[in-house]
CSV table of C-alpha atoms in Angstrom, one decimal:
chain,number,residue,atom,x,y,z
W,13,MET,CA,97.2,134.3,173.2
W,14,VAL,CA,101.0,134.6,173.2
W,15,SER,CA,103.0,131.5,173.7
W,16,SER,CA,106.7,130.5,174.1
W,17,MET,CA,106.2,126.9,172.9
W,18,ASN,CA,109.3,125.7,171.1
W,19,SER,CA,108.3,122.2,169.8
W,20,SER,CA,110.1,120.6,166.9
W,21,ALA,CA,109.1,118.0,164.3
W,22,PRO,CA,111.2,115.7,162.2
W,23,ALA,CA,112.0,117.0,158.7
W,24,GLY,CA,109.5,115.8,156.2
W,25,PRO,CA,109.1,116.0,152.5
W,26,ALA,CA,108.4,119.8,152.6
W,27,VAL,CA,111.7,120.5,154.4
W,28,ASP,CA,113.6,118.2,152.0
W,29,TRP,CA,112.0,120.1,149.1
W,30,LEU,CA,113.0,123.5,150.6
W,31,LEU,CA,116.6,122.4,150.9
W,32,GLY,CA,116.6,121.0,147.4
W,33,GLU,CA,114.3,121.9,144.4
W,34,ALA,CA,112.9,125.1,146.0
W,35,ARG,CA,116.3,126.8,145.7
W,36,PHE,CA,115.7,127.2,142.0
W,37,LEU,CA,112.3,129.0,142.3
W,38,PRO,CA,112.5,132.6,141.0
W,39,SER,CA,111.2,134.5,144.1
W,40,GLY,CA,110.0,134.4,147.7
W,41,PRO,CA,106.3,134.6,146.7
W,42,ALA,CA,106.7,131.7,144.3
W,43,THR,CA,108.3,129.8,147.2
W,44,LEU,CA,105.5,130.7,149.6
W,45,LYS,CA,102.8,129.5,147.1
W,46,GLU,CA,104.5,126.2,146.4
W,47,LEU,CA,105.2,125.6,150.1
W,48,GLY,CA,101.5,126.2,150.9
W,49,LEU,CA,100.5,123.5,148.3
W,50,ARG,CA,103.1,121.1,149.7
W,51,LEU,CA,101.9,121.6,153.3
W,52,ASN,CA,98.4,120.8,152.1
W,53,ALA,CA,99.7,117.7,150.4
W,54,ALA,CA,101.4,116.7,153.7
W,55,GLY,CA,98.0,116.8,155.4
W,56,ILE,CA,98.0,120.3,156.9
W,57,ASP,CA,94.7,122.0,156.5
W,58,LEU,CA,96.3,125.3,155.6
W,59,ALA,CA,94.0,127.9,154.1
W,60,ARG,CA,96.2,131.1,154.3
W,61,ALA,CA,99.9,131.8,154.8
W,62,SER,CA,102.0,135.0,154.5
W,63,PHE,CA,105.5,136.3,155.1
W,64,HIS,CA,106.4,139.8,156.1
W,65,VAL,CA,109.9,141.3,155.5
W,66,ARG,CA,111.5,144.6,156.3
W,67,THR,CA,113.6,145.8,153.5
W,68,LEU,CA,116.0,148.6,152.3
W,69,HIS,CA,114.1,150.8,150.0
W,70,PRO,CA,113.8,154.6,149.7
W,71,GLN,CA,110.0,154.5,149.9
W,72,LEU,CA,109.2,151.1,151.5
W,73,TYR,CA,109.6,149.9,155.1
W,74,GLY,CA,108.5,146.4,154.3
W,75,LEU,CA,106.5,144.0,152.2
W,76,GLY,CA,103.9,141.4,152.9
W,77,PHE,CA,103.0,138.5,150.7
W,78,TYR,CA,99.8,136.5,151.1
W,79,TRP,CA,98.9,133.0,149.8
W,80,TYR,CA,95.3,131.7,149.9
W,81,ARG,CA,94.4,128.1,149.1
W,82,GLY,CA,92.7,127.8,145.8
W,83,ARG,CA,94.1,131.1,144.4
W,84,ASP,CA,96.8,131.3,141.8
W,85,ASP,CA,97.9,134.8,142.6
W,86,ILE,CA,100.0,136.0,145.6
W,87,ARG,CA,98.6,139.2,147.2
W,88,VAL,CA,101.3,141.8,147.9
W,89,PHE,CA,101.1,144.6,150.5
W,90,GLN,CA,103.6,147.5,150.5
W,91,ALA,CA,104.2,149.4,153.7
W,92,GLY,CA,105.8,152.8,153.5
W,93,HIS,CA,108.2,154.2,156.1
W,94,ASP,CA,105.4,156.1,157.8
W,95,THR,CA,103.6,152.8,158.5
W,96,ARG,CA,105.6,152.4,161.7
W,97,ASP,CA,103.8,155.4,163.2
W,98,SER,CA,100.4,154.3,162.1
W,99,ASP,CA,97.6,152.6,164.1
W,100,MET,CA,97.6,149.8,161.5
W,101,TYR,CA,101.1,148.8,162.6
W,102,ARG,CA,100.5,149.5,166.3
W,103,LEU,CA,97.5,147.2,166.2
W,104,SER,CA,99.2,144.5,164.2
W,105,PRO,CA,100.5,141.1,165.6
W,106,MET,CA,103.6,141.7,163.4
W,107,ARG,CA,104.6,144.5,165.8
W,108,LEU,CA,105.0,141.9,168.6
W,109,LEU,CA,107.3,139.8,166.5
W,110,PHE,CA,109.3,142.7,165.1
W,111,ASN,CA,109.6,145.0,168.1
W,112,GLU,CA,109.0,142.9,171.2
W,113,GLY,CA,110.7,139.6,170.5
W,114,VAL,CA,107.6,137.4,170.9
W,115,LYS,CA,108.3,133.9,169.6
W,116,GLU,CA,104.8,132.8,168.9
W,117,ILE,CA,101.3,134.2,168.6
W,118,ARG,CA,98.3,131.9,168.6
W,119,GLU,CA,94.7,132.9,168.5
W,120,SER,CA,91.5,130.8,168.1
W,121,LEU,CA,89.2,132.7,165.8
W,122,GLU,CA,86.2,130.7,166.9
W,123,ARG,CA,85.9,132.8,170.1
W,124,ASP,CA,83.7,135.8,170.5
W,125,ALA,CA,85.2,138.6,168.3
W,126,SER,CA,84.6,141.2,171.1
W,127,SER,CA,87.5,139.5,173.0
W,128,PHE,CA,90.1,139.8,170.3
W,129,THR,CA,93.3,141.7,170.9
W,130,PHE,CA,93.9,142.8,167.3
W,131,PRO,CA,91.4,144.0,164.7
W,132,LEU,CA,93.0,141.5,162.2
W,133,TYR,CA,91.5,138.6,164.1
W,134,ALA,CA,87.9,139.9,163.6
W,135,GLU,CA,88.7,140.4,159.9
W,136,LEU,CA,90.0,136.8,159.5
W,137,LYS,CA,87.0,135.4,161.5
W,138,ALA,CA,84.6,137.2,159.1
W,139,GLN,CA,86.4,135.5,156.2
W,140,GLY,CA,85.8,132.1,157.7
W,141,PHE,CA,89.2,131.3,159.3
W,142,THR,CA,89.2,129.5,162.6
W,143,ASP,CA,92.8,129.6,163.8
W,144,TYR,CA,95.7,132.1,163.5
W,145,LEU,CA,99.4,131.4,164.1
W,146,ALA,CA,102.3,134.0,163.8
W,147,LEU,CA,105.9,132.9,164.0
W,148,PRO,CA,109.1,134.9,163.6
W,149,LEU,CA,111.3,134.4,160.5
W,150,THR,CA,114.8,135.0,161.7
W,151,PHE,CA,117.6,135.7,159.3
W,152,SER,CA,121.3,134.9,159.6
W,153,ASP,CA,122.1,138.5,160.7
W,154,GLY,CA,119.6,138.1,163.6
W,155,LYS,CA,117.0,140.4,162.1
W,156,VAL,CA,113.4,139.2,162.8
W,157,HIS,CA,110.8,139.1,160.1
W,158,GLY,CA,107.4,137.3,160.3
W,159,THR,CA,105.1,134.6,159.0
W,160,THR,CA,101.5,133.9,159.6
W,161,TRP,CA,99.5,130.7,159.1
W,162,SER,CA,95.7,130.2,159.2
W,163,THR,CA,93.2,127.4,158.8
W,164,ASP,CA,89.4,127.4,158.2
W,165,ARG,CA,88.9,123.9,159.6
W,166,LYS,CA,86.5,123.7,162.6
W,167,GLY,CA,88.6,123.4,165.8
W,168,GLY,CA,91.7,125.0,164.2
W,169,PHE,CA,95.1,123.6,163.8
W,170,HIS,CA,96.2,120.3,165.3
W,171,GLU,CA,99.3,120.4,167.4
W,172,ASP,CA,101.2,118.1,165.1
W,173,GLU,CA,100.4,120.5,162.2
W,174,ILE,CA,101.9,123.4,164.1
W,175,ARG,CA,105.0,121.3,164.9
W,176,LEU,CA,105.4,120.6,161.2
W,177,ILE,CA,105.0,124.3,160.3
W,178,LYS,CA,107.7,125.1,162.8
W,179,ALA,CA,109.9,122.4,161.3
W,180,VAL,CA,109.9,124.0,157.9
W,181,LEU,CA,110.6,127.6,159.1
W,182,PRO,CA,114.5,127.4,159.3
W,183,ALA,CA,114.8,126.2,155.7
W,184,PHE,CA,112.1,128.6,154.5
W,185,SER,CA,113.9,131.4,156.3
W,186,LEU,CA,117.1,130.7,154.4
W,187,LEU,CA,115.4,130.9,151.0
W,188,ILE,CA,113.4,134.0,151.8
W,189,GLU,CA,116.6,135.7,153.1
W,190,ILE,CA,118.4,134.9,149.8
W,191,HIS,CA,115.5,136.3,147.7
W,192,LEU,CA,115.2,139.4,149.9
W,193,ASN,CA,118.9,140.1,149.7
W,194,ARG,CA,118.6,139.9,145.9
W,195,ARG,CA,115.6,142.2,145.9
W,196,ILE,CA,117.5,144.7,148.2
W,197,ALA,CA,120.5,144.6,145.8
W,198,VAL,CA,118.1,145.5,142.9
W,199,ASN,CA,116.3,148.2,144.9
W,200,LEU,CA,119.6,149.9,145.9
W,201,LEU,CA,121.0,149.7,142.4
W,202,ASP,CA,117.8,151.1,141.0
W,203,ALA,CA,117.8,153.9,143.6
W,204,TYR,CA,121.5,154.9,143.2
W,205,VAL,CA,122.5,154.1,139.6
W,206,GLY,CA,119.2,153.6,137.8
W,207,HIS,CA,117.4,150.4,136.6
W,208,GLN,CA,119.2,149.8,133.3
W,209,ALA,CA,122.6,150.5,134.8
W,210,GLY,CA,121.7,148.3,137.8
W,211,GLU,CA,120.8,145.4,135.5
W,212,ARG,CA,124.1,145.7,133.7
W,213,ILE,CA,126.0,145.7,137.0
W,214,LEU,CA,124.1,142.6,138.3
W,215,ALA,CA,124.9,140.9,135.0
W,216,GLY,CA,128.6,141.3,135.8
W,217,GLN,CA,129.5,144.5,134.0
W,218,ILE,CA,131.6,145.7,136.9
W,219,THR,CA,135.2,146.0,135.7
W,220,ARG,CA,136.6,149.5,135.2
W,221,GLY,CA,136.4,150.5,131.5
W,222,SER,CA,133.7,148.0,130.6
W,223,GLY,CA,130.9,149.4,128.6
W,224,GLU,CA,129.7,150.2,125.1
W,225,THR,CA,129.1,153.1,122.8
W,226,ILE,CA,125.4,153.7,122.2
W,227,PRO,CA,123.4,156.5,120.4
W,228,ALA,CA,121.1,158.3,122.8
W,229,ALA,CA,119.2,161.4,123.5
W,230,ILE,CA,120.9,163.2,126.3
W,231,TRP,CA,119.2,165.2,129.0
W,232,PHE,CA,121.1,167.7,131.2
W,233,SER,CA,119.2,169.9,133.6
W,234,ASP,CA,120.1,172.4,136.3
W,235,LEU,CA,118.3,174.3,139.1
W,236,ARG,CA,118.5,178.1,138.5
W,237,GLY,CA,120.0,180.2,141.2
W,238,PHE,CA,121.2,177.3,143.3
W,239,THR,CA,124.5,178.9,144.4
W,240,ALA,CA,122.8,181.9,145.8
W,241,MET,CA,120.1,179.8,147.3
W,242,SER,CA,122.7,177.6,149.1
W,243,GLU,CA,124.3,180.7,150.6
W,244,THR,CA,121.1,182.0,152.1
W,245,THR,CA,118.9,178.9,152.9
W,246,ALA,CA,119.1,176.7,155.9
W,247,ARG,CA,120.3,173.1,155.3
W,248,ASP,CA,117.0,171.3,155.8
W,249,GLU,CA,115.1,173.8,153.7
W,250,LEU,CA,117.7,173.6,151.0
W,251,LEU,CA,117.4,169.8,150.9
W,252,ASP,CA,113.6,170.0,150.8
W,253,ARG,CA,113.8,172.4,147.8
W,254,LEU,CA,116.2,170.2,146.0
W,255,ASN,CA,114.0,167.1,146.6
W,256,LEU,CA,110.9,169.0,145.4
W,257,TYR,CA,112.8,170.1,142.3
W,258,PHE,CA,114.1,166.6,141.5
W,259,ASP,CA,110.6,165.1,142.0
W,260,ALA,CA,109.3,167.5,139.4
W,261,VAL,CA,111.9,166.9,136.7
W,262,ALA,CA,112.9,163.3,137.4
W,263,GLY,CA,109.3,161.9,137.4
W,264,PRO,CA,108.6,162.7,133.8
W,265,VAL,CA,112.0,161.3,132.7
W,266,THR,CA,111.5,157.9,134.3
W,267,GLU,CA,107.8,157.7,133.2
W,268,ARG,CA,108.9,158.4,129.6
W,269,GLY,CA,111.5,155.6,129.7
W,270,GLY,CA,114.6,157.7,130.4
W,271,GLU,CA,117.5,156.5,132.6
W,272,ILE,CA,118.6,158.9,135.2
W,273,LEU,CA,122.3,158.4,135.6
W,274,LYS,CA,123.3,160.9,138.3
W,275,PHE,CA,122.5,163.9,140.3
W,276,ILE,CA,125.4,166.4,140.4
W,277,GLY,CA,124.5,168.8,143.1
W,278,ASP,CA,121.5,170.5,141.6
W,279,ALA,CA,122.0,169.1,138.1
W,280,MET,CA,120.7,165.9,136.6
W,281,LEU,CA,122.0,163.8,133.8
W,282,ALA,CA,119.8,161.2,132.0
W,283,ILE,CA,119.7,159.4,128.7
W,284,PHE,CA,117.0,158.0,126.4
W,285,PRO,CA,118.7,155.3,124.3
W,286,LEU,CA,117.8,155.6,120.6
W,287,ALA,CA,117.4,151.8,120.4
W,288,VAL,CA,114.0,152.5,121.9
W,289,ASP,CA,111.5,153.8,119.4
W,290,GLY,CA,110.5,157.4,120.0
W,291,ALA,CA,113.4,158.2,122.3
W,292,CYS,CA,113.7,161.8,121.2
W,293,ALA,CA,110.0,162.3,121.3
W,294,ASN,CA,109.9,160.9,124.8
W,295,ALA,CA,112.8,163.1,125.9
W,296,LEU,CA,111.1,166.3,124.6
W,297,ALA,CA,107.7,165.3,126.1
W,298,ALA,CA,109.4,164.7,129.4
W,299,ALA,CA,111.0,168.1,129.3
W,300,ILE,CA,107.7,169.8,128.6
W,301,GLU,CA,106.0,167.8,131.4
W,302,ALA,CA,108.8,168.7,133.8
W,303,GLU,CA,108.3,172.3,133.0
W,304,ALA,CA,104.6,172.0,133.7
W,305,ALA,CA,105.3,170.1,136.9
W,306,LEU,CA,107.6,172.9,138.1
W,307,ALA,CA,104.9,175.5,137.2
W,308,ALA,CA,102.3,173.6,139.3
W,309,LEU,CA,104.8,173.3,142.2
W,310,ASN,CA,105.4,177.0,142.0
W,311,ARG,CA,101.7,177.8,142.2
W,312,GLU,CA,101.6,175.8,145.4
W,313,ARG,CA,104.7,177.5,146.8
W,314,SER,CA,103.3,180.9,146.0
W,315,ARG,CA,100.4,180.3,148.3
W,316,THR,CA,102.8,180.1,151.3
W,317,GLY,CA,105.1,182.8,150.1
W,318,ALA,CA,107.9,180.4,149.2
W,319,PRO,CA,110.2,181.4,146.3
W,320,PRO,CA,109.7,179.8,142.9
W,321,LEU,CA,112.0,177.1,141.6
W,322,ALA,CA,113.2,177.3,138.0
W,323,ALA,CA,115.2,174.9,135.9
W,324,GLY,CA,117.1,174.9,132.6
W,325,ILE,CA,116.8,171.7,130.5
W,326,ALA,CA,119.0,170.9,127.5
W,327,LEU,CA,118.4,168.0,125.0
W,328,HIS,CA,121.0,166.8,122.6
W,329,VAL,CA,121.5,163.5,120.7
W,330,GLY,CA,124.7,161.7,119.9
W,331,GLU,CA,126.9,158.7,120.7
W,332,VAL,CA,128.0,158.2,124.3
W,333,MET,CA,130.2,155.7,126.1
W,334,TYR,CA,128.0,154.0,128.6
W,335,GLY,CA,129.8,152.1,131.2
W,336,ASN,CA,132.2,152.0,134.2
W,337,ILE,CA,134.7,154.8,134.9
W,338,GLY,CA,136.6,155.8,138.0
W,339,SER,CA,139.4,154.7,140.3
W,340,ALA,CA,140.4,151.1,141.0
W,341,THR,CA,138.3,151.0,144.1
W,342,ARG,CA,135.5,153.6,143.4
W,343,LEU,CA,133.5,153.3,140.1
W,344,ASP,CA,130.7,155.2,138.6
W,345,PHE,CA,128.3,153.8,135.9
W,346,THR,CA,127.6,156.7,133.7
W,347,VAL,CA,127.9,158.2,130.2
W,348,ILE,CA,130.8,160.2,128.9
W,349,GLY,CA,131.8,161.8,125.6
W,350,PRO,CA,131.6,165.0,123.5
W,351,ALA,CA,127.8,164.7,123.2
W,352,VAL,CA,127.5,164.8,127.0
W,353,ASN,CA,129.7,167.9,127.2
W,354,LEU,CA,127.7,169.6,124.5
W,355,ALA,CA,124.4,169.0,126.3
W,356,SER,CA,125.9,170.6,129.4
W,357,ARG,CA,127.1,173.6,127.4
W,358,ILE,CA,123.7,174.1,125.9
W,359,GLU,CA,122.0,174.0,129.2
W,360,GLY,CA,124.2,177.0,130.3
W,361,LEU,CA,122.5,179.1,127.5
W,362,CYS,CA,119.2,178.9,129.3
W,363,LYS,CA,120.5,181.7,131.6
W,364,THR,CA,121.0,184.1,128.7
W,365,LEU,CA,118.5,183.0,126.0
W,366,GLY,CA,115.5,182.8,128.3
W,367,PRO,CA,113.5,179.6,127.4
W,368,SER,CA,113.8,176.8,130.0
W,369,ILE,CA,114.1,174.1,127.4
W,370,LEU,CA,116.8,174.2,124.7
W,371,LEU,CA,117.5,171.7,122.0
W,372,SER,CA,120.6,171.2,119.8
W,373,ASP,CA,120.2,171.3,116.1
W,374,ASP,CA,120.9,167.6,115.9
W,375,PHE,CA,118.1,166.9,118.4
W,376,ALA,CA,115.8,169.4,116.7
W,377,ALA,CA,116.3,167.8,113.3
W,378,ARG,CA,115.0,164.5,114.6
W,379,CYS,CA,111.9,166.2,116.1
W,380,MET,CA,111.1,168.2,113.0
W,381,GLY,CA,111.8,165.3,110.7
W,382,GLY,CA,109.5,162.9,112.5
W,383,GLY,CA,110.6,159.3,113.0
W,384,ASN,CA,112.4,158.8,116.3
W,385,GLY,CA,111.7,162.3,117.3
W,386,GLY,CA,108.1,162.8,116.3
W,387,GLY,CA,106.8,166.1,115.0
W,388,ALA,CA,107.0,169.0,117.4
W,389,PRO,CA,106.7,172.8,116.7
W,390,LEU,CA,110.1,174.3,117.3
W,391,ARG,CA,111.5,177.8,116.9
W,392,SER,CA,115.2,178.7,116.2
W,393,LEU,CA,117.1,180.9,118.6
W,394,GLY,CA,120.0,181.4,116.3
W,395,ARG,CA,123.5,180.0,116.0
W,396,HIS,CA,125.8,180.2,119.0
W,397,HIS,CA,129.4,179.6,119.9
W,398,LEU,CA,129.8,177.3,122.9
W,399,ARG,CA,133.0,177.0,124.9
W,400,GLY,CA,135.1,174.1,123.8
W,401,ILE,CA,132.9,173.3,120.8
W,402,ALA,CA,134.5,173.9,117.3
W,403,ARG,CA,131.4,174.5,115.3
W,404,GLU,CA,128.5,176.9,115.8
W,405,ILE,CA,125.4,175.2,117.2
W,406,GLU,CA,121.9,176.3,116.2
W,407,ILE,CA,119.7,176.3,119.2
W,408,PHE,CA,116.0,175.6,119.3
W,409,SER,CA,113.2,175.6,121.8
W,410,PRO,CA,109.7,174.2,121.8
W,411,GLU,CA,107.1,176.8,120.7
W,412,ALA,CA,105.1,176.3,123.9
W,413,THR,CA,108.0,176.6,126.3
W,414,ALA,CA,108.4,179.5,128.7
């Protein structure tokens, strides 16, 4: 049943709490859990409550958080962007709140399940719930999110309980909006500058020139033949190839604890701070795993006649300046310094030396010497002059690399 009832109830202890102490809770789920307990204490026989928010995230369309009376944990549901085209979403009460502007959904779960409009009602009935209420959660920008409330008491909710739930929604909405905006800020910073850089920015390291000098393993990689590829490949196909390539090389970097700082066209710059034990070992392992991921990708591409994708990966180690650089109004959180330049120069040798993974002598010394780099079988490819570098650099590659 869909209703347009718009009753109100006087603010009670739960509302006072939402406007006071609840502001200091660490997250939206923590707020939901505490609110459920306080509504129980206020006499509402609430057995289940949830809130559902649409967010800004590269992979996620939205999130759902579920509280159950008697449980310590909050269940989390993540909905990808393809969810909007799924039967699950089409047959969900949330669609009515999000897309159709419905102000209230109420359903007695004590009725015959064959008469239910949505499959969710039958699921909740089977779990012992007797009444279901869905209400919009409207933010200050007018965007509508959603909440649900269920009881397992025979006869369902009393009308005064529903009025009290409605009375807490405006204050609850304000807190969830604050927490969601914080989460969106973190998500966007993670996506566009990386997690560690994002944490520094949120901590206030935002002035031009702020930063620090740190020792790090430096990763610089590049897609082979991209210039020619961009001249002969349609835009959408070119973007697909780039994304496939970056998936293959970026995944191992983040899984091994590296921080991807930027994508420069078809190139990628990342660091593994030496403050973390095993940084060089992790960087080398990530390079070997990226090479394997590209090989697996190319086996799939060969089945459809698609051309292979190849990369050059250079690893070096040295001190870098890690912080904000740029103009007064447009900053970039990245690393700069001679060590970064050297890594880029080494990567260029992949075109002439052959192996797809090249290591500087400084990086190789850490690998062969154990400790931070671990022990990895390497072979020398000789000493080389690099443009802009005063000394000759001995270049190495892993024994197993192509």
